[in-house]
Tab-separated table of C-alpha atoms and ligand atoms in Angstrom:
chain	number	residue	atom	x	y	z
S	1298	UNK	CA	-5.693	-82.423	120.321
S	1299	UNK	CA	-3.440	-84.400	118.091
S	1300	UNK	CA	-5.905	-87.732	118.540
S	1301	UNK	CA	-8.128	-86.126	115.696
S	1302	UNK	CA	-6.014	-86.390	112.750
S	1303	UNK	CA	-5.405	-89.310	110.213
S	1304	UNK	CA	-3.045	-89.710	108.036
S	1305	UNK	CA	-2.517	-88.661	104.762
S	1306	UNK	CA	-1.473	-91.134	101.672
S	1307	UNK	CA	2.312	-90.309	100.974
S	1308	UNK	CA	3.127	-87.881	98.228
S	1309	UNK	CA	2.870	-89.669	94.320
S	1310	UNK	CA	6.620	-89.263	93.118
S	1311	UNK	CA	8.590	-88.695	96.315
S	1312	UNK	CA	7.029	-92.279	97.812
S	1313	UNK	CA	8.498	-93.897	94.859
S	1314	UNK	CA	12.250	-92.812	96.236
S	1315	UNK	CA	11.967	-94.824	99.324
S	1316	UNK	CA	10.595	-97.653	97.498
S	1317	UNK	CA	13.042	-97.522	94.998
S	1318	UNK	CA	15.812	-97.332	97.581
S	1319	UNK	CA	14.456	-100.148	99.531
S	1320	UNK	CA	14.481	-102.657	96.193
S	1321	UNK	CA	17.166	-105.450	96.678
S	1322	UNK	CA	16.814	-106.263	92.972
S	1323	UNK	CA	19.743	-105.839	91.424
S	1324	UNK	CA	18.162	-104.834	87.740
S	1325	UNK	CA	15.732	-102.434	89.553
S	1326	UNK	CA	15.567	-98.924	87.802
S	1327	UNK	CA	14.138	-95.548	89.101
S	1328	UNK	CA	12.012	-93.527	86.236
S	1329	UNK	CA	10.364	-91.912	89.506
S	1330	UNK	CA	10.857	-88.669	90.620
S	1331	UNK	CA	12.845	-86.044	87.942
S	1332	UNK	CA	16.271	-86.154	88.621
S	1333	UNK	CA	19.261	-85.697	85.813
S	1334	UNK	CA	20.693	-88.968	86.127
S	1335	UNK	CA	23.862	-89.928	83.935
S	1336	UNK	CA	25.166	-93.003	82.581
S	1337	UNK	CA	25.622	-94.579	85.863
S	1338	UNK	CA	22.640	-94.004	87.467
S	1339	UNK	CA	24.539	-90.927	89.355
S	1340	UNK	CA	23.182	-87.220	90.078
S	1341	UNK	CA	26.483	-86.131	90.022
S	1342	UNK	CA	27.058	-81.606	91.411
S	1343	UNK	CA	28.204	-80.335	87.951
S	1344	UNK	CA	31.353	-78.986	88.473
S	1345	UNK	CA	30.759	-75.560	87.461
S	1346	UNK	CA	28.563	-75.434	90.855
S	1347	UNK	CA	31.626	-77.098	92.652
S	1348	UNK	CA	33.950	-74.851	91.728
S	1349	UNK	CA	31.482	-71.956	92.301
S	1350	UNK	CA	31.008	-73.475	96.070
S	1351	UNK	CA	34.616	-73.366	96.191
S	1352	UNK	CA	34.769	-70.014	95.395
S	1353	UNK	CA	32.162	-69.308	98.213
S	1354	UNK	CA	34.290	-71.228	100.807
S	1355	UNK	CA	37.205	-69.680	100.161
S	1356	UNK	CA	35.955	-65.912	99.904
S	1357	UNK	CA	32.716	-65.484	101.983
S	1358	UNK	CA	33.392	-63.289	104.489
S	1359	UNK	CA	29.847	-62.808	106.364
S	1360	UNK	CA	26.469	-65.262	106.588
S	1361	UNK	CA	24.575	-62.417	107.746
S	1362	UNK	CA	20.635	-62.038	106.284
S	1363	UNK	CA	19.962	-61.711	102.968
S	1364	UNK	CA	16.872	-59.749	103.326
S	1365	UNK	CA	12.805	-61.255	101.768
S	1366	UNK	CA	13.566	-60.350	98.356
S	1367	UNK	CA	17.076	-62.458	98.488
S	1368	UNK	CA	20.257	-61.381	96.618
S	1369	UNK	CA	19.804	-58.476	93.932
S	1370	UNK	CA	22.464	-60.109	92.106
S	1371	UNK	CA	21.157	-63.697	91.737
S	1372	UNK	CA	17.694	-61.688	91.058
S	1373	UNK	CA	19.682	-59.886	88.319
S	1374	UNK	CA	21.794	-62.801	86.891
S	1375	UNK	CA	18.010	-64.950	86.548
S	1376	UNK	CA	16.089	-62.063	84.756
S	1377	UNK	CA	18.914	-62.028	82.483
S	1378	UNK	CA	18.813	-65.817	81.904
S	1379	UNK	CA	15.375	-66.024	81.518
S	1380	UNK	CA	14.312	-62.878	78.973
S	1381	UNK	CA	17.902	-62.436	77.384
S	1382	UNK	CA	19.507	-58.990	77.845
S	1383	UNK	CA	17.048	-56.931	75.348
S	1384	UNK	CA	14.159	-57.829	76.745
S	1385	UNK	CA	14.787	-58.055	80.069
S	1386	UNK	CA	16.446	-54.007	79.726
S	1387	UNK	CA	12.751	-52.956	77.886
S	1388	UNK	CA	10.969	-54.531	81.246
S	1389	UNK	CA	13.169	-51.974	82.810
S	1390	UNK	CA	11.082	-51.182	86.284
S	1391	UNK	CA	8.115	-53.198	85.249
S	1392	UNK	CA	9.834	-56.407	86.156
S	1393	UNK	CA	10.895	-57.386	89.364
S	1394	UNK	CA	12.560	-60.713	90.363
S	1395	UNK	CA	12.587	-62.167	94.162
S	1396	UNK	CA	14.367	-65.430	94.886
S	1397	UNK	CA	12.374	-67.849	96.767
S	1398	UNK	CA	13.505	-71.418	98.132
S	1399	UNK	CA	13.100	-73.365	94.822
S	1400	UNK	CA	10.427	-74.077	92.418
S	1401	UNK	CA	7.997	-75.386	94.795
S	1402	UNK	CA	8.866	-71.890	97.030
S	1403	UNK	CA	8.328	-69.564	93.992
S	1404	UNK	CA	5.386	-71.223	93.095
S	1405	UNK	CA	3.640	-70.581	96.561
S	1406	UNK	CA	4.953	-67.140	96.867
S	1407	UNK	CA	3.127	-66.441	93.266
S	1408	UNK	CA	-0.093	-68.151	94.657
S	1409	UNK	CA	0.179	-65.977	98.383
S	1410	UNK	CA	0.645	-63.181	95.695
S	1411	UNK	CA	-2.137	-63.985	93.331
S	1412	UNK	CA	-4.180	-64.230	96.370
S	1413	UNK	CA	-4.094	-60.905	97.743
S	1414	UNK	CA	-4.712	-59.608	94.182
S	1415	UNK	CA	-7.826	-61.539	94.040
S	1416	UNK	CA	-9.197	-63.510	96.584
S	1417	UNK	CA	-11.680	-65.131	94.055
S	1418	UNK	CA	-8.906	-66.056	92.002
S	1419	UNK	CA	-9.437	-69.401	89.968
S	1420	UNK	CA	-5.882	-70.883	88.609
S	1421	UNK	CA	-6.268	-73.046	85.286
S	1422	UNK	CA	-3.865	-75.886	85.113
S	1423	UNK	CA	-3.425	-78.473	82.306
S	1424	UNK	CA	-5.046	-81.587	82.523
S	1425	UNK	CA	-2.391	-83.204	83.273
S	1426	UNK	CA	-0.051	-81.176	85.344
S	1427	UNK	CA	2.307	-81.890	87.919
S	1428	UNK	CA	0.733	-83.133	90.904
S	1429	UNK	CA	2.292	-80.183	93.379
S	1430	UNK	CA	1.115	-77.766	91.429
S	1431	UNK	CA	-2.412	-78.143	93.049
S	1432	UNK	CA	-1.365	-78.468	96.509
S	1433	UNK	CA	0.828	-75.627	95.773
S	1434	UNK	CA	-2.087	-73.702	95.083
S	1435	UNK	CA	-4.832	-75.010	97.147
S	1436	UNK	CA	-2.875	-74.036	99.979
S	1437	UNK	CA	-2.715	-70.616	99.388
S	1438	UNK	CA	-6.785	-70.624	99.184
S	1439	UNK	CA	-6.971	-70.407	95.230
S	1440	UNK	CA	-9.202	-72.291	93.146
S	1441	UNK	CA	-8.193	-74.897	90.543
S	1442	UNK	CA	-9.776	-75.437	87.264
S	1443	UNK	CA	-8.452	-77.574	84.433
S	1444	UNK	CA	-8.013	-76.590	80.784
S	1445	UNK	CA	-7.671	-79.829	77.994
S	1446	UNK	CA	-3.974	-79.894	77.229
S	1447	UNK	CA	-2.714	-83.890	76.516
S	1448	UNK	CA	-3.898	-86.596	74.106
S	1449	UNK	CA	-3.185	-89.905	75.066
S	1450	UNK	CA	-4.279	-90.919	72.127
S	1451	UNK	CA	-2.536	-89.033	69.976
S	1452	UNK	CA	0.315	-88.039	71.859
S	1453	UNK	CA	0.034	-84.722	71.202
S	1454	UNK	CA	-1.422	-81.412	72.620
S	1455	UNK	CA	-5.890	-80.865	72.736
S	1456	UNK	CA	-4.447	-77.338	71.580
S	1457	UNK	CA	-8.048	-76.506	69.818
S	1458	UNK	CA	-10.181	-77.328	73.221
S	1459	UNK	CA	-7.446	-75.955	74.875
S	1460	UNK	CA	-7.944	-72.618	73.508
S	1461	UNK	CA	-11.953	-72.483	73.218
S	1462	UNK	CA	-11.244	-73.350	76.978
S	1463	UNK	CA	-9.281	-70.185	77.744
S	1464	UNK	CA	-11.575	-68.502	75.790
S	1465	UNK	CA	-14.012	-68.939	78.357
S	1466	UNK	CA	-11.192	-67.896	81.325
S	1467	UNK	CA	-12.113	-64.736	82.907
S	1468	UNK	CA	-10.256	-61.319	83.533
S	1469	UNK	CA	-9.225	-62.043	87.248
S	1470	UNK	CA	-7.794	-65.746	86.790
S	1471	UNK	CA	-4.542	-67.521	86.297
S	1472	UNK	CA	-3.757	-69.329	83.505
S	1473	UNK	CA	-0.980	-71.594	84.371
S	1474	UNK	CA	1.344	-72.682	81.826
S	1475	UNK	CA	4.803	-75.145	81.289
S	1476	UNK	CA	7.190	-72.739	79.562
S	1477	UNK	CA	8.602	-75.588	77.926
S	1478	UNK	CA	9.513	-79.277	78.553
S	1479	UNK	CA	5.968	-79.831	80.208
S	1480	UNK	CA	5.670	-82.434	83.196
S	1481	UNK	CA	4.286	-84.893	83.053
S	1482	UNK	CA	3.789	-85.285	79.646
S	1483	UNK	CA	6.881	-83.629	77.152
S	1484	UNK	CA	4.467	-82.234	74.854
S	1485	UNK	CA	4.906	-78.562	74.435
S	1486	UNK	CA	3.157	-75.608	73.036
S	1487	UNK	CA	4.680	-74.576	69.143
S	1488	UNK	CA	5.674	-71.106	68.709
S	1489	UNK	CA	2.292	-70.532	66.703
S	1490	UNK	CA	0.300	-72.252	69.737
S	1491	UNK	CA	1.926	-69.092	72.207
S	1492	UNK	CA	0.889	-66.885	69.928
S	1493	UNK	CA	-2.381	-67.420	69.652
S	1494	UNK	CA	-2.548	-68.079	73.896
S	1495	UNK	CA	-1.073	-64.878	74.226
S	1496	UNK	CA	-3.701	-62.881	71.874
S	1497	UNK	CA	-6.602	-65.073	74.112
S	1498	UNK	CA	-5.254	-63.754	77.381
S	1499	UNK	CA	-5.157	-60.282	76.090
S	1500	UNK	CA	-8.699	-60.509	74.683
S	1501	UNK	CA	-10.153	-61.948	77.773
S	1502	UNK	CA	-7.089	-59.946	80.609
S	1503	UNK	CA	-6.441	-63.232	82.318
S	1504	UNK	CA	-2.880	-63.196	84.111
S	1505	UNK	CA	-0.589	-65.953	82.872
S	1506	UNK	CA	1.511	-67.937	85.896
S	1507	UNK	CA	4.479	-69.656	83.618
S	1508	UNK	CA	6.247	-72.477	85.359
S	1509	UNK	CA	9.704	-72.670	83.912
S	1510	UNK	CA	11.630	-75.565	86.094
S	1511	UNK	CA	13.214	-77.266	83.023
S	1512	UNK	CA	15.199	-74.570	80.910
S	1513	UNK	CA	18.155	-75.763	78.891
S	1514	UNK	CA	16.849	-79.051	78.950
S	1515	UNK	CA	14.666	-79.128	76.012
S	1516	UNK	CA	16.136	-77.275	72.666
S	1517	UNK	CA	18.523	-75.150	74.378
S	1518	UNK	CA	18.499	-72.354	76.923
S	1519	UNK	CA	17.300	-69.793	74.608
S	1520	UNK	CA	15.148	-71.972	72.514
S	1521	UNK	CA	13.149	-73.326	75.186
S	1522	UNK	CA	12.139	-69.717	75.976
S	1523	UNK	CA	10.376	-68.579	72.978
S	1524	UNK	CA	6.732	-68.999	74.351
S	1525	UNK	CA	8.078	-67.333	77.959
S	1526	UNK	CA	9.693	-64.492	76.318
S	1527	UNK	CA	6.831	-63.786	73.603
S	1528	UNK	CA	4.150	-63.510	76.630
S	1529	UNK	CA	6.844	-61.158	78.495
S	1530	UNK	CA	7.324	-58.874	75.645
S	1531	UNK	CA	3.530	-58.382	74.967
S	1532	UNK	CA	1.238	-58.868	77.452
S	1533	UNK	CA	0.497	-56.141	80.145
S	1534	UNK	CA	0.780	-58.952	83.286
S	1535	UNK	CA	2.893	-62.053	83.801
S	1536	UNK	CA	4.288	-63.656	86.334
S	1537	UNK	CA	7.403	-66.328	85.633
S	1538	UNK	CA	8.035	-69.038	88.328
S	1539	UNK	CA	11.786	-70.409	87.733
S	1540	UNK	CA	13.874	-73.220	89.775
S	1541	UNK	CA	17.665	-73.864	89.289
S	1542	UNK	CA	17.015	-77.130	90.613
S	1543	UNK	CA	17.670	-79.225	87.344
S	1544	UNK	CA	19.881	-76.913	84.709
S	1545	UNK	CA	21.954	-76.151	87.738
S	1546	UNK	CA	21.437	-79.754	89.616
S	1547	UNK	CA	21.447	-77.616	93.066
S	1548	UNK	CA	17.502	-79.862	93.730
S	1549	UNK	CA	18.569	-79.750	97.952
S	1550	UNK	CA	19.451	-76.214	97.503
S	1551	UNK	CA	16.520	-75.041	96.957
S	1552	UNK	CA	17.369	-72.286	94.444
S	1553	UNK	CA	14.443	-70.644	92.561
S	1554	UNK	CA	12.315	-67.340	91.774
S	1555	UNK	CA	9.441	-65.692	91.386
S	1556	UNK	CA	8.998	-62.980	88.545
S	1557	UNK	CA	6.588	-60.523	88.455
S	1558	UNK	CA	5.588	-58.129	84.912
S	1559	UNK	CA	3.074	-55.909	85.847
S	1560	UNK	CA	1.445	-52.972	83.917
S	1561	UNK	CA	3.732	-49.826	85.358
S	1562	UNK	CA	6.565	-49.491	87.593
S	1563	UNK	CA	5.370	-48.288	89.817
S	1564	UNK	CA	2.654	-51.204	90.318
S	1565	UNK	CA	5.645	-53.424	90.332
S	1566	UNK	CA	7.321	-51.444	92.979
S	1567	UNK	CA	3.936	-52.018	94.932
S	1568	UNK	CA	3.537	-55.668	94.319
S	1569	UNK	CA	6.997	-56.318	95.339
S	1570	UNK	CA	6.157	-54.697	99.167
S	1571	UNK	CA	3.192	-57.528	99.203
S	1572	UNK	CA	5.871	-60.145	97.996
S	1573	UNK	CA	8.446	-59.085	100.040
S	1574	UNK	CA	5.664	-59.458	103.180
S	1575	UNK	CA	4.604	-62.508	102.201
S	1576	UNK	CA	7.655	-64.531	102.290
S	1577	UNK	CA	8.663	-62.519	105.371
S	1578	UNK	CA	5.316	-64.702	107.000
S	1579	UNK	CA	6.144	-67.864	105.318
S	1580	UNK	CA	10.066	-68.379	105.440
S	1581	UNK	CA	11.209	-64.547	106.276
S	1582	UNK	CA	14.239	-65.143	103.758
S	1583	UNK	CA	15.337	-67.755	100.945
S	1584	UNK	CA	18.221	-70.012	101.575
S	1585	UNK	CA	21.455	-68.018	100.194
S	1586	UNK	CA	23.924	-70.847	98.810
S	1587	UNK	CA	22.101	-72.015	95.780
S	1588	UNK	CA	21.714	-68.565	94.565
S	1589	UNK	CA	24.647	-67.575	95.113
S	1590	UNK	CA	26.153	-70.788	93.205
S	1591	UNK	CA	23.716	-69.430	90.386
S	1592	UNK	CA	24.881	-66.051	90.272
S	1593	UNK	CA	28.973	-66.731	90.155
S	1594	UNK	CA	27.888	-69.077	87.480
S	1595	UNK	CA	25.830	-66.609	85.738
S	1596	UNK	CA	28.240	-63.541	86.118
S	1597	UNK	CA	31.916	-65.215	85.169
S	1598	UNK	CA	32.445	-65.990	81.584
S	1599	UNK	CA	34.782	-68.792	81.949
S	1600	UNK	CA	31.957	-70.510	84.815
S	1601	UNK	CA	28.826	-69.806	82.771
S	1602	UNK	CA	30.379	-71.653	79.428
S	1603	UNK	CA	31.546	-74.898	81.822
S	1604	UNK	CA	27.692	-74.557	82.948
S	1605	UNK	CA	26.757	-74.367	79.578
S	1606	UNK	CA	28.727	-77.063	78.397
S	1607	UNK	CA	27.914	-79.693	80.839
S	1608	UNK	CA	23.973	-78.530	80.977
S	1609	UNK	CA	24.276	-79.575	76.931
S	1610	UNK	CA	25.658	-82.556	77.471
S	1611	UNK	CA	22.930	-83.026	79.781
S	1612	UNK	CA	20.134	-81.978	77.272
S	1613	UNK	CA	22.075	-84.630	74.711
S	1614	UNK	CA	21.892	-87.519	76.961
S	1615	UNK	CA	17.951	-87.566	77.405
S	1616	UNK	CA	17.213	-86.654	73.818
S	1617	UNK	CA	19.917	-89.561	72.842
S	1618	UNK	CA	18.231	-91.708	75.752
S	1619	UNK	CA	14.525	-90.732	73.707
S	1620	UNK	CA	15.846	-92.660	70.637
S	1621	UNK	CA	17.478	-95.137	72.380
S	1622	UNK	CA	14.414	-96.019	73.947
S	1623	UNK	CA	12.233	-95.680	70.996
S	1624	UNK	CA	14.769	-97.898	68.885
S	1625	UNK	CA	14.663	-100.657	71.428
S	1626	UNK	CA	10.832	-100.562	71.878
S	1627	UNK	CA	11.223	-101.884	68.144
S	1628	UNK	CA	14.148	-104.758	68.823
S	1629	UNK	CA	11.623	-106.161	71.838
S	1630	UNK	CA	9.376	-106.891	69.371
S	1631	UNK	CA	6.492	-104.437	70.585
S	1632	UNK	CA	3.714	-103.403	67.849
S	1633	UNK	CA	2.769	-100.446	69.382
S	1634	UNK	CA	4.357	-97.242	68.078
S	1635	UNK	CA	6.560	-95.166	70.606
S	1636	UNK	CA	8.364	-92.960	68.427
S	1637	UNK	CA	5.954	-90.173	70.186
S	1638	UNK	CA	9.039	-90.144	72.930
S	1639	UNK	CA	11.472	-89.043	70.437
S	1640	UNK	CA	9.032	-86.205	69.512
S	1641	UNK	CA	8.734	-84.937	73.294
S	1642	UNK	CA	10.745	-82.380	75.305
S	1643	UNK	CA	12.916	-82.291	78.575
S	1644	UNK	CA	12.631	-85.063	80.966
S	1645	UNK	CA	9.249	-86.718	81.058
S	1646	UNK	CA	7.205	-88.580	78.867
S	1647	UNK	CA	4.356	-90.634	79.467
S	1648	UNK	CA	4.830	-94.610	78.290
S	1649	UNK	CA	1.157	-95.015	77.383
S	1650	UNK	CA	0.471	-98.123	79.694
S	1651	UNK	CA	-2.483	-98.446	82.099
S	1652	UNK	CA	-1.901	-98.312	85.733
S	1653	UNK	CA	-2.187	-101.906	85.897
S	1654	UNK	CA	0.681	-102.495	83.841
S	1655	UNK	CA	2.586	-99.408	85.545
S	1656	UNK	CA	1.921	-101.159	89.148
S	1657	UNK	CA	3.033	-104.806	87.132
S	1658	UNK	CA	6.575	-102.909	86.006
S	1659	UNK	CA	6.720	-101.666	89.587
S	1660	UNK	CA	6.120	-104.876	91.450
S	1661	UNK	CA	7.529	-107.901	89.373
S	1662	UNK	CA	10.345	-105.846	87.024
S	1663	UNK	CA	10.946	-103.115	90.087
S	1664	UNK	CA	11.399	-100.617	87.239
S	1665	UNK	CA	9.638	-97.441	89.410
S	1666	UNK	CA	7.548	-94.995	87.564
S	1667	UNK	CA	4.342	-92.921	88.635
S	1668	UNK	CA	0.710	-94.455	88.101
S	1669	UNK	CA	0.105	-91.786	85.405
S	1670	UNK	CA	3.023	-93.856	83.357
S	1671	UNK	CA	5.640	-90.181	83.326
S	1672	UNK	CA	8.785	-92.206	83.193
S	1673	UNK	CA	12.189	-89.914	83.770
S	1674	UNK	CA	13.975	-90.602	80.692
S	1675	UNK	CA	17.296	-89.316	82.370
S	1676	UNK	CA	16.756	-92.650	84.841
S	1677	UNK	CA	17.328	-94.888	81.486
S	1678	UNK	CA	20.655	-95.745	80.033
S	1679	UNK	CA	22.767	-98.284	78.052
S	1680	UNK	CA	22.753	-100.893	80.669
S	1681	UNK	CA	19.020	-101.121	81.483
S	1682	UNK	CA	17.398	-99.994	78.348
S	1683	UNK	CA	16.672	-102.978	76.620
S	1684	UNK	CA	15.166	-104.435	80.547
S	1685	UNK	CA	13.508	-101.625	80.423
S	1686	UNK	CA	11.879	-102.508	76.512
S	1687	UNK	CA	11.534	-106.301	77.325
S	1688	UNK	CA	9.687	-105.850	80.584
S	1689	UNK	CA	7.380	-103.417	78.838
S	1690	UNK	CA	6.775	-105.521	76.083
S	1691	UNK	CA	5.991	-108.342	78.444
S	1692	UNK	CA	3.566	-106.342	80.604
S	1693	UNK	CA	1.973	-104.859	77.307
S	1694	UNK	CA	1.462	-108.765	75.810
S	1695	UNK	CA	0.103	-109.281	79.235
E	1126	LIG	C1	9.189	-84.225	89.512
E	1126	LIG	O1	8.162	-83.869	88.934
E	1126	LIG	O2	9.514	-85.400	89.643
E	1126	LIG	C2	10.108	-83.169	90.054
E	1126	LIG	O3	9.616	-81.908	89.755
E	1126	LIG	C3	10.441	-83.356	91.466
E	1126	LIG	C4	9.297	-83.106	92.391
E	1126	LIG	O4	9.490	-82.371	93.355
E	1126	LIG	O5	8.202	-83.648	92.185
């Protein structure tokens, strides 16, 4: 029966690894897929996690299940980190947090989830959004719509269509959102901007789906939760979708979760049976290391401020890397302005440049990036920035 199927074109940003690995040229440099990358092109484990993994090897005494749900104290440790400790307390039984197998694995429990509360469900993504997020929730037999979100133009956020947009967004659909350092494009809500999304989704009683893969790598692990944490505290619904992939560099781990606010506790303690059931069907149980990396981290002072410390550095890097590249954009001689980069958050930003000139960068400067133009600004550094100006302003001069 196999004879009838054809292939299917290989994923956007994970094709660009292979390539990227298969380059002999010695300048070549990867802006592809979002990785932290330091100085010397290295993805280093931070070595809060190592120690933590030490910790593990030398004390675990059992590898028996973990149950659906995961581990109540990695659950525990990432409600904390996401709402802070005031907030998350009000949420009290309202809240309930499941680890799933990364990102990607939260993000398709929420859409199983948001199926089985409506099976007409349409989710609203931002136009543009990362390209998994439809798959993600295609998959699960939800519709997609987009709302306006990035100018190209302007390099900034469509936030007035955006909202007459989701004032048009039904009770009964998802409204998807970046809680901060958006991907592709860096450009994130302000404060205000939240606030008035939050009072739309409580005039029209549209759930909000926040995807939260970046935090700590924007402002600062508390800063880059103020939209997140102003929809928890007042709308009736939310659900949060959070990965430990990048502020904890555990990507192979597969360390995420899926957070659910609902109206009552005792909805919540409903929900989380139909949760609990669905991963039970897809992967019966998350993988335990990650989270329980996450959760030594989270819970022992002395680990949690090494984290902290090294996930800052990390947070300096690409914002130094933003002016770098912004400052040498100038010394290659190029008219156009890109001090837009310097503006945007976390670890994507879009160059600007046609697909054209991204396949041009690809093929004759092997500098990889995705056809929308997202470079990784963690993939630049001292050595290869100004390549990395001259070949664009050669491709942009044409
Ligand atoms: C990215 O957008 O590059 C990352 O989120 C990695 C991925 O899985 O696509």
């Amino acid at each position: 029966m196999f004879q009838s199927l054809s292939a299917l074109p290989a994923d956007p940003i994970l094709r660009l690894v292979a390539e990227y690995q298969a380059d002999t040229n010695p300048r070549k440099i990867d802006l592809g897929i979002g990785i932290y990358k330091d100085e010397n092109g290295d993805t280093p484990v931070m070595t809060a996690v190592k120690k933590a993994e030490q910790r593990i090897l030398d004390t675990q005494a059992s590898k028996k299940y973990v149950g659906p749900t995961g581990s109540p104290a990695y659950n525990a440790a990432v409600a904390e980190l996401l709402f802070g400790a005031e907030l998350n307390a009000s949420l009290n039984g309202r809240r309930v947090t499941v680890q799933a197998p990364g990102g990607c694995g939260g993000l398709r429990l929420a859409a199983e989830f948001l199926k089985l509360a409506n099976t007409d469900a349409t989710v609203w993504v931002s136009d543009p959004t990362w390209a998994n997020h439809v798959p993600l929730m295609t998959t699960a037999g939800l519709k997609i719509a987009k709302y306006p979100y990035y100018d190209y133009t302007t390099h900034s956020v469509r936030f007035d269509e955006m909202l007459s947009c989701l004032k048009q967004v039904p009770k009964g659909d998802v409204v998807l959102l970046h809680g901060c350092c958006h991907n592709p494009c860096g450009a994130d809500l302000t404060l205000a901007q939240w606030e008035a999304v939050r009072d739309v989704a409580l005039a029209q009683g549209f759930t909000v789906l926040i995807d939260l893969a970046y935090q700590g790598l924007g402002d600062g692990l508390e800063e880059d939760m103020a939209g997140t944490r102003l929809l928890a505290a007042s709308l009736p619904e939310l659900v949060v979708v959070s990965s430990c992939s990048k502020n904890f560099g555990l990507y192979r781990e597969r360390t995420g979760a899926m957070t659910l606010i609902s109206e009552s506790a005792a909805q919540t303690a409903t929900a989380t049976t139909l949760i609990a059931a669905s991963a039970r069907a897809m992967y019966s149980m998350p993988p335990d290391h990650g989270a329980e990396v996450v959760q030594l981290i989270l819970n022992d002072p002395a680990l949690r401020s090494e984290w902290d410390a090294e996930l800052t550095a990390m947070r300096d890097r690409i914002n130094g890397l933003r002016a770098k590249l912004v400052a040498q954009t100038r010394t290659a001689g190029i008219d156009r302005d890109f001090s837009f980069i310097q503006n945007e958050k976390g670890m994507f930003s879009f160059l600007g440049v046609n697909v054209e000139q991204v396949q041009t960068l690809v093929r004759d400067y092997s500098i990889y990036l995705v056809d929308s133009s997202r470079i990784n600004v963690a993939g630049i550094n001292d050595a290869n920035v100004a390549y990395l100006a001259d070949s664009l302003a050669a491709v942009i001069k044409g």
